[in-house]
Coordinates of C-alpha atoms and ligand atoms in Angstrom, one line a residue:
X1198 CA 100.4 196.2 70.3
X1199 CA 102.6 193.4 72.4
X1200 CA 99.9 191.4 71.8
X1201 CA 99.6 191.8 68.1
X1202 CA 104.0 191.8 67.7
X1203 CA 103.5 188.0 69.7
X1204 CA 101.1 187.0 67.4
X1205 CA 102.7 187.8 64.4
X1206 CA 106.0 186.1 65.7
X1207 CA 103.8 183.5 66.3
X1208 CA 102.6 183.2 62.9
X1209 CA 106.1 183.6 60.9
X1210 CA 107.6 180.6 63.5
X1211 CA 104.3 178.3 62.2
X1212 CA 104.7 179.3 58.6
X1213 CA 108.7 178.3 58.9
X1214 CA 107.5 175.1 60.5
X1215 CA 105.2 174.2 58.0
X1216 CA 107.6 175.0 55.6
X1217 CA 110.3 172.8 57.0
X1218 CA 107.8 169.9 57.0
X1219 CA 106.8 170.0 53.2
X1220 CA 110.6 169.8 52.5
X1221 CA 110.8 166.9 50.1
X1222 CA 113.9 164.6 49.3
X1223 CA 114.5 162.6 46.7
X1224 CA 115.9 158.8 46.9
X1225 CA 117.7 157.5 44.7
X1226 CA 118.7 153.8 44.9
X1227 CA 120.4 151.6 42.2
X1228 CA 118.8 148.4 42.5
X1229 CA 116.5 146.0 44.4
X1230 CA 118.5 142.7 43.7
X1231 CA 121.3 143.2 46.5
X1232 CA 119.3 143.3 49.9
X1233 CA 121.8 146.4 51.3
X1234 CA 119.8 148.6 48.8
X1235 CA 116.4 147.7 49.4
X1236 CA 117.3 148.1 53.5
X1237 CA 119.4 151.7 52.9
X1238 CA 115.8 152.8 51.0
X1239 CA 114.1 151.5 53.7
X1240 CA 115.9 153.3 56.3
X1241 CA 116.3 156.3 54.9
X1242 CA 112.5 156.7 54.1
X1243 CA 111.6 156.0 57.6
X1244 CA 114.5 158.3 58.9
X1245 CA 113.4 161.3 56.7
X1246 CA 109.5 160.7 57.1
X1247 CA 110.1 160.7 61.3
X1248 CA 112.4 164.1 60.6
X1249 CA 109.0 165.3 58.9
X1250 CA 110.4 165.1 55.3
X1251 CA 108.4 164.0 52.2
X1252 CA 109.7 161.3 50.7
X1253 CA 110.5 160.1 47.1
X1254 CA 112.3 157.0 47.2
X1255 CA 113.3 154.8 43.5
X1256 CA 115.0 151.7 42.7
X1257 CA 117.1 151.8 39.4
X1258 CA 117.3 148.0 38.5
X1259 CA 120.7 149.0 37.7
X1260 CA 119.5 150.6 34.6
X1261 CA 121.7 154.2 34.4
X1262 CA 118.9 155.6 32.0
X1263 CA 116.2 154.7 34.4
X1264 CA 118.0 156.2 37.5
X1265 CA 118.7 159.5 35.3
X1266 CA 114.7 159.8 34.3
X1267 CA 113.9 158.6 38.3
X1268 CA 116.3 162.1 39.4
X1269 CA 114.9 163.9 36.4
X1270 CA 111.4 163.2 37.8
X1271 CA 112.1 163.9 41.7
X1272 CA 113.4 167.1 40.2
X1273 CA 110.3 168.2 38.4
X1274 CA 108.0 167.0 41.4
X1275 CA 109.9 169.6 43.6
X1276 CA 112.3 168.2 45.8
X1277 CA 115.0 170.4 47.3
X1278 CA 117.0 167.7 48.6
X1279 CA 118.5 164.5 46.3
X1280 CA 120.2 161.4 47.8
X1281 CA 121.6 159.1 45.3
X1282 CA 123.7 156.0 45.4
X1283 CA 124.3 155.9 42.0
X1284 CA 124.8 152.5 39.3
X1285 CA 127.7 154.3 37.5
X1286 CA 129.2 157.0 39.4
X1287 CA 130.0 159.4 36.2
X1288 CA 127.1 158.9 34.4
X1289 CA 124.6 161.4 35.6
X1290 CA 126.4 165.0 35.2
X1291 CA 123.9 166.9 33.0
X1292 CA 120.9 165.5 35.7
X1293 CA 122.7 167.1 38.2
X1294 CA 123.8 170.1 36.5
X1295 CA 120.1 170.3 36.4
X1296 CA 119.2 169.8 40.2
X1297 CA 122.3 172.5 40.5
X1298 CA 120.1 174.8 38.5
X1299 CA 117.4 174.0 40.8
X1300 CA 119.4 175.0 44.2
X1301 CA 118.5 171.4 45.3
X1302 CA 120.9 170.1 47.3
X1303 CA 123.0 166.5 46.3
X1304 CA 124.4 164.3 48.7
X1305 CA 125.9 161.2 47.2
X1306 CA 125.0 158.0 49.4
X1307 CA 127.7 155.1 49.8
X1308 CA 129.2 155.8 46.7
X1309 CA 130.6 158.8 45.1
X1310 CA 129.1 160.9 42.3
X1311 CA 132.2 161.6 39.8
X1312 CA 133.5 163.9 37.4
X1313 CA 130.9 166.9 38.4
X1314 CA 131.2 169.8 40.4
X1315 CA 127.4 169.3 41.4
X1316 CA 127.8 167.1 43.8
X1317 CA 127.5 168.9 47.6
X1318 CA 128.4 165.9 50.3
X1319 CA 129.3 162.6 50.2
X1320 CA 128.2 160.1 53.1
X1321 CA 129.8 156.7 52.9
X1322 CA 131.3 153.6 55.2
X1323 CA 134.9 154.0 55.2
X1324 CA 135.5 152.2 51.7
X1325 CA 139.9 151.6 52.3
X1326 CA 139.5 150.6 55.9
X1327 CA 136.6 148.2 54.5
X1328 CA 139.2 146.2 52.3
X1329 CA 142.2 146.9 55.3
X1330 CA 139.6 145.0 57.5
X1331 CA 139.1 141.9 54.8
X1332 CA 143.4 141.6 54.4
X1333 CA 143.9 141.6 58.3
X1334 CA 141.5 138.8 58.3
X1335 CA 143.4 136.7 55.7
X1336 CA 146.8 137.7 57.2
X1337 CA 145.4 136.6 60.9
X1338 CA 143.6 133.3 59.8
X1339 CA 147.0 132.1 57.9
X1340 CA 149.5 133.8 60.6
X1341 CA 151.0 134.8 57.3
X1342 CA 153.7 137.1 59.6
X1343 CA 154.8 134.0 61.4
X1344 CA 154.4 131.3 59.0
X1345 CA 157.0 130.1 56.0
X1346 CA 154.4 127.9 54.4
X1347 CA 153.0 128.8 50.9
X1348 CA 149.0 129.3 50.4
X1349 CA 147.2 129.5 47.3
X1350 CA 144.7 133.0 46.4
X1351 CA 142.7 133.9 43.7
X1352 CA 141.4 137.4 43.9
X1353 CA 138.2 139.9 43.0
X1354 CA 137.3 143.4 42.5
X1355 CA 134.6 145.3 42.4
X1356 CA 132.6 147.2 39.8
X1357 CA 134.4 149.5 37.6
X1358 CA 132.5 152.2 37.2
X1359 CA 131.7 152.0 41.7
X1360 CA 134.4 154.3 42.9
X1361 CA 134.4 152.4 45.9
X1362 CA 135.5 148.9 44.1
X1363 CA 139.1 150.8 43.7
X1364 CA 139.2 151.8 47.4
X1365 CA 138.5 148.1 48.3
X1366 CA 141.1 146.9 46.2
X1367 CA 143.6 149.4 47.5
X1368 CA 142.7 148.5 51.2
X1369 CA 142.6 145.1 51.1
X1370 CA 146.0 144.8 48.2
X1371 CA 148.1 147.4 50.2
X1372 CA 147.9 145.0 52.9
X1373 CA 148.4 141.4 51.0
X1374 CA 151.1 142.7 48.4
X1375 CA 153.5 142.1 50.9
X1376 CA 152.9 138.2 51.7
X1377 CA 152.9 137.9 47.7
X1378 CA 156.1 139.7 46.9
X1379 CA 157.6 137.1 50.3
X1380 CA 156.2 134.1 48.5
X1381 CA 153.5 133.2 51.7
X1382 CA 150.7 133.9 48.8
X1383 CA 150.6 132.8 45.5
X1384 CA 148.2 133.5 43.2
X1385 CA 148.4 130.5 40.1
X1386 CA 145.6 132.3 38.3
X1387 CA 148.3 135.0 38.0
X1388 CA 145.5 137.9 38.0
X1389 CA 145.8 140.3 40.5
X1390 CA 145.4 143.3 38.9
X1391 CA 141.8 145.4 39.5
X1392 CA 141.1 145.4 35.9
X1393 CA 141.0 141.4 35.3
X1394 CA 139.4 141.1 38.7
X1395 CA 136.6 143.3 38.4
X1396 CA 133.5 141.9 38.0
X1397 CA 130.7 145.2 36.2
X1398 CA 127.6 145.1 38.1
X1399 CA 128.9 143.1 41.1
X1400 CA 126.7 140.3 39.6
X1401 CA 126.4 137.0 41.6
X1402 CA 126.2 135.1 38.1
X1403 CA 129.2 136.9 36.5
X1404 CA 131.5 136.5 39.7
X1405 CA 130.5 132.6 39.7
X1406 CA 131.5 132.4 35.8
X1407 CA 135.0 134.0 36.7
X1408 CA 135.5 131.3 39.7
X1409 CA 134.7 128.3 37.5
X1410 CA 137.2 129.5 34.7
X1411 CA 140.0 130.1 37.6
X1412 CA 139.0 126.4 38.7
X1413 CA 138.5 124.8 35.6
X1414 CA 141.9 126.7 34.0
X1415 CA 144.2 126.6 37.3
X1416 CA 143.4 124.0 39.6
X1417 CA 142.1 121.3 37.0
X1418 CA 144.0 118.4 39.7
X1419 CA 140.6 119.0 41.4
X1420 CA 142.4 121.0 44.4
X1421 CA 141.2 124.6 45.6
X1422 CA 142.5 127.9 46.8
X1423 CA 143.1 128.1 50.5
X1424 CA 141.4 132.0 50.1
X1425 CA 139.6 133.9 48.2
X1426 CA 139.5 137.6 48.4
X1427 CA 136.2 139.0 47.9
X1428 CA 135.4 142.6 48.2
X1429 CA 131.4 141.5 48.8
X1430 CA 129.0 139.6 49.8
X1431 CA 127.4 139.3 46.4
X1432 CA 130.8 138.1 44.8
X1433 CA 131.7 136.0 47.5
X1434 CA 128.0 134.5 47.0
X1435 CA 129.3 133.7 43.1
X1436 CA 132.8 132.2 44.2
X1437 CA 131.0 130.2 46.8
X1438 CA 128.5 128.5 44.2
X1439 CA 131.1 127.6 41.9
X1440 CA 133.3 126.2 44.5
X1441 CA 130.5 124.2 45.7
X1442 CA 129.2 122.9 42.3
X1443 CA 132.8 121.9 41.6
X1444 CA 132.6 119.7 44.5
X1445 CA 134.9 121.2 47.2
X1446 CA 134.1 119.3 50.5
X1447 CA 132.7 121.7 53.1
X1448 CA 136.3 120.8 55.3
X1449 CA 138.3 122.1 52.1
X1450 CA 136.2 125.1 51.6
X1451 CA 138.4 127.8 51.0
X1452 CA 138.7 131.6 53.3
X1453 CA 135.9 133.5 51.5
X1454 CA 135.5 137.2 52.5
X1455 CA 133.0 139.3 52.1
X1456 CA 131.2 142.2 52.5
X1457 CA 127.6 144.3 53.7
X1458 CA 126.4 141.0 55.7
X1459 CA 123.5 140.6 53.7
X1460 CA 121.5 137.1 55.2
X1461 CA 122.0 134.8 52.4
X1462 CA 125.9 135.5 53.2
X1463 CA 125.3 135.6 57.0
X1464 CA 123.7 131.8 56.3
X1465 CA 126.7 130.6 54.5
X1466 CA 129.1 131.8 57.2
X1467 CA 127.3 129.9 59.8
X1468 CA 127.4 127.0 57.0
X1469 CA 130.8 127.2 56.6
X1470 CA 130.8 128.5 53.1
X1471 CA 131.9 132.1 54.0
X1472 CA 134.2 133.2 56.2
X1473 CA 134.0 136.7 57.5
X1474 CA 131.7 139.5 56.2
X1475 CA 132.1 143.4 57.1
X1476 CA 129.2 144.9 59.0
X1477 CA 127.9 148.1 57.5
X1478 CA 125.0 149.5 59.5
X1479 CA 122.7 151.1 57.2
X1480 CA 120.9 153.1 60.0
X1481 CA 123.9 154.5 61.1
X1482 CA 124.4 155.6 57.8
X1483 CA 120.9 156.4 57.3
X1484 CA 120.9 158.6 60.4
X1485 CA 124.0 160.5 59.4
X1486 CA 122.7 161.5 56.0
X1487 CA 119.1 162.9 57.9
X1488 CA 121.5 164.8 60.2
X1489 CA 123.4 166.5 56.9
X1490 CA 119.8 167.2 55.4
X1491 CA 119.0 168.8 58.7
X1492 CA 121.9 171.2 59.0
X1493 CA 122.0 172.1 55.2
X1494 CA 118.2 173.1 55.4
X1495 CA 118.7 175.1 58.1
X1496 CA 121.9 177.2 56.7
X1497 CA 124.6 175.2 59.5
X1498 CA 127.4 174.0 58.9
X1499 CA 127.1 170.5 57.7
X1500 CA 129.2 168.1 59.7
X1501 CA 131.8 165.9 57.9
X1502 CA 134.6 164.4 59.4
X1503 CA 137.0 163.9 55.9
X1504 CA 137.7 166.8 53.5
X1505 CA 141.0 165.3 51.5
X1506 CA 140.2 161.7 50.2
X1507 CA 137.2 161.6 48.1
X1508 CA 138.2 163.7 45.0
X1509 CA 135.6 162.8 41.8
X1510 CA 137.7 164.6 39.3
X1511 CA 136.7 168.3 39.9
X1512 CA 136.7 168.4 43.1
X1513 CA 137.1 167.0 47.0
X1514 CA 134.0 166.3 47.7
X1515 CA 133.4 167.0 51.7
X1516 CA 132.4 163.3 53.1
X1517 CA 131.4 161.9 56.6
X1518 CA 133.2 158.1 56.8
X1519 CA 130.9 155.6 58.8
X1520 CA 133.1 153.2 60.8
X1521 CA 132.7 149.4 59.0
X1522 CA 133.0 146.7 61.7
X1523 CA 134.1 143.5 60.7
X1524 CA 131.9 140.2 61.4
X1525 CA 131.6 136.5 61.7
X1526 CA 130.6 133.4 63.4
X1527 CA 131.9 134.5 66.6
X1528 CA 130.8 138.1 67.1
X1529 CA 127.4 137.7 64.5
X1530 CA 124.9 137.8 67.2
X1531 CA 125.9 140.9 69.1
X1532 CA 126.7 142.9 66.3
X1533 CA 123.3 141.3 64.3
X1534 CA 120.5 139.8 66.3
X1535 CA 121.3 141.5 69.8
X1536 CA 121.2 145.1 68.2
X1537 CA 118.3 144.2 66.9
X1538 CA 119.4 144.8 62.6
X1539 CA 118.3 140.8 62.4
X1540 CA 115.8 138.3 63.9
X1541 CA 117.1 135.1 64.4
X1542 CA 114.3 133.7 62.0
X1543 CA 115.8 135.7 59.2
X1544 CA 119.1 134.2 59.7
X1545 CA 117.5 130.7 59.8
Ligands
BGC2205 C1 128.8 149.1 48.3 C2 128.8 147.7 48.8 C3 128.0 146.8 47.9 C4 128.4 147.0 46.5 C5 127.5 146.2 45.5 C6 129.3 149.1 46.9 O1 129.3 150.4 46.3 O2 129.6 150.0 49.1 O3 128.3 147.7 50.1 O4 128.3 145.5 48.3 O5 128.4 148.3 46.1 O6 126.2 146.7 45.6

């Protein structure tokens, strides 16, 4: 009879294994153009598939009606998990109404699903601290507390509809408004609001259109802005083209943040064209998200480390915050090559 009680016990703890192991997850990734998206699939695939999850993984092309059929899709196939970093945050409520339906369980990724009570986690970099990170650069670089000369900005925002544009913003102006009000930075474009500083779709071409206008309109003597506050490294990849093709000498070129460290921007830092970047380690993100997956699946409590600052409209949506480190020509190598997230070759 023990014999037959250890067998079955046996049995049920194989049957729960093999259960565990067919789990599948949806990913859900806007785009392939920006390399932080193709490198956040690719981490989290090879995260879940080592955990012993299935793995669906998309790319949206930063089409909103083919990331909505892509969900649509990973929900009819089964999976009991969705991870989605999502092209326009308030776009996909009646998919996830659906995956609700479904008990499946919805983790936004890096940016935050609004205006839906179907969203279960969030798991994101710390977006304000990213943006506080870029403004203590510019304030360091131009000793703006010490100083009583006057430099010249222009400045960008983020997509619209990406929640984390705003928090960006509000890091990196909460910070600068200061010098501005004082006089230390002027901004002769005049446009500092998010609204005419947005660029939707954080397009490289569209951010390089905005620079050339502020050029051609503002500084038509030929001169440049000492900085330019970028909330990315696809933006600051724009302003730096345009800067460039209007023929700023490489000495002139002006303080160009960025963000994500992506290796065409890591090039132009070590060129001189970009200043500093912010260092968001997709595996550490990657790894935090399998953790949540983990710990849902298996009824614990999921761990999260902010529960007041990420509200989408209905809700605060419980969120772990990733620590972004900021990087450039001086610390590049430890924080790049040496833990191994580069080669040299690729920066090369
Ligand atoms: C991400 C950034 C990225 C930007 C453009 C934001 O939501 O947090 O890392 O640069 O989207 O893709």
């Amino acid at each position: 009879m023990k014999k037959f009680v250890a067998l079955l016990i046996a049995l049920v703890m194989m049957m729960a294994c093999a259960s565990a192991l067919a789990e599948k997850v949806g990913v859900s990734m806007p785009t392939q153009d920006l390399q932080r998206w193709v490198q956040d699939g690719e981490n989290m695939q090879k995260e879940l598939e080592e955990n012993g999850y299935e793995v669906i993984l998309t790319y949206a092309a930063n089409n909103v009606a083919q990331q909505i059929a892509d969900l649509e899709n990973m929900i009819t196939n089964g999976c009991d998990v969705l991870v989605i970093a999502s092209i326009d945050g308030s776009s996909l409520g009646e998919v996830l109404a659906k995956a609700k339906e479904n008990n499946i369980m919805v983790v936004a990724y890096d940016r935050l699903l609004m205006d839906t009570p179907d969203v279960d986690f969030y798991a994101t970099f710390d977006n304000y601290k990213v943006g506080v990170i870029q403004a203590s650069y510019i304030v360091e670089k131009f000793d703006l507390e010490n100083t009583d000369k006057t430099f010249r900005m222009e400045v960008f925002a983020g997509s619209p509809d990406d929640n984390n544009a705003r928090f960006f913003y509000a890091g990196a102006m909460d910070i600068l408004q200061k010098y501005i009000d004082e006089g230390k930075l002027v901004v002769p474009s005049g446009q500092t609001d998010f609204e005419t500083c947005a660029i939707l779709g954080w397009g490289t071409p569209d951010a390089q259109t905005r620079m050339d206008n502020l050029l051609t309109a503002f500084y038509s003597d030929g001169s440049f802005p000492d900085l330019v506050l970028s909330p990315n490294d696809s933006l600051a990849m724009g302003i730096a083209n345009a800067v460039e093709a209007a023929g700023c000498p490489l000495e002139s070129f002006p303080v160009i943040t960025g963000q994500d460290c992506d290796k065409a921007n890591m090039k132009n830092i070590l060129a001189g064209k970009q200043s500093m970047s912010v260092f968001k380690d997709t595996r550490t993100l990657a790894a935090q998200v399998v953790e949540m997956v983990n710990e849902y699946l298996l009824g614990e409590e999921v761990t999260v480390n902010d529960t007041s600052t990420y509200n989408n409209n209905v809700k605060d949506v419980p969120s772990f915050l990733c620590d972004p480190v900021f990087a450039d020509i001086n610390n590049y190598e430890e924080l790049l090559i040496e833990s191994g997230y580069y080669t040299p070759e690729d920066l090369q």
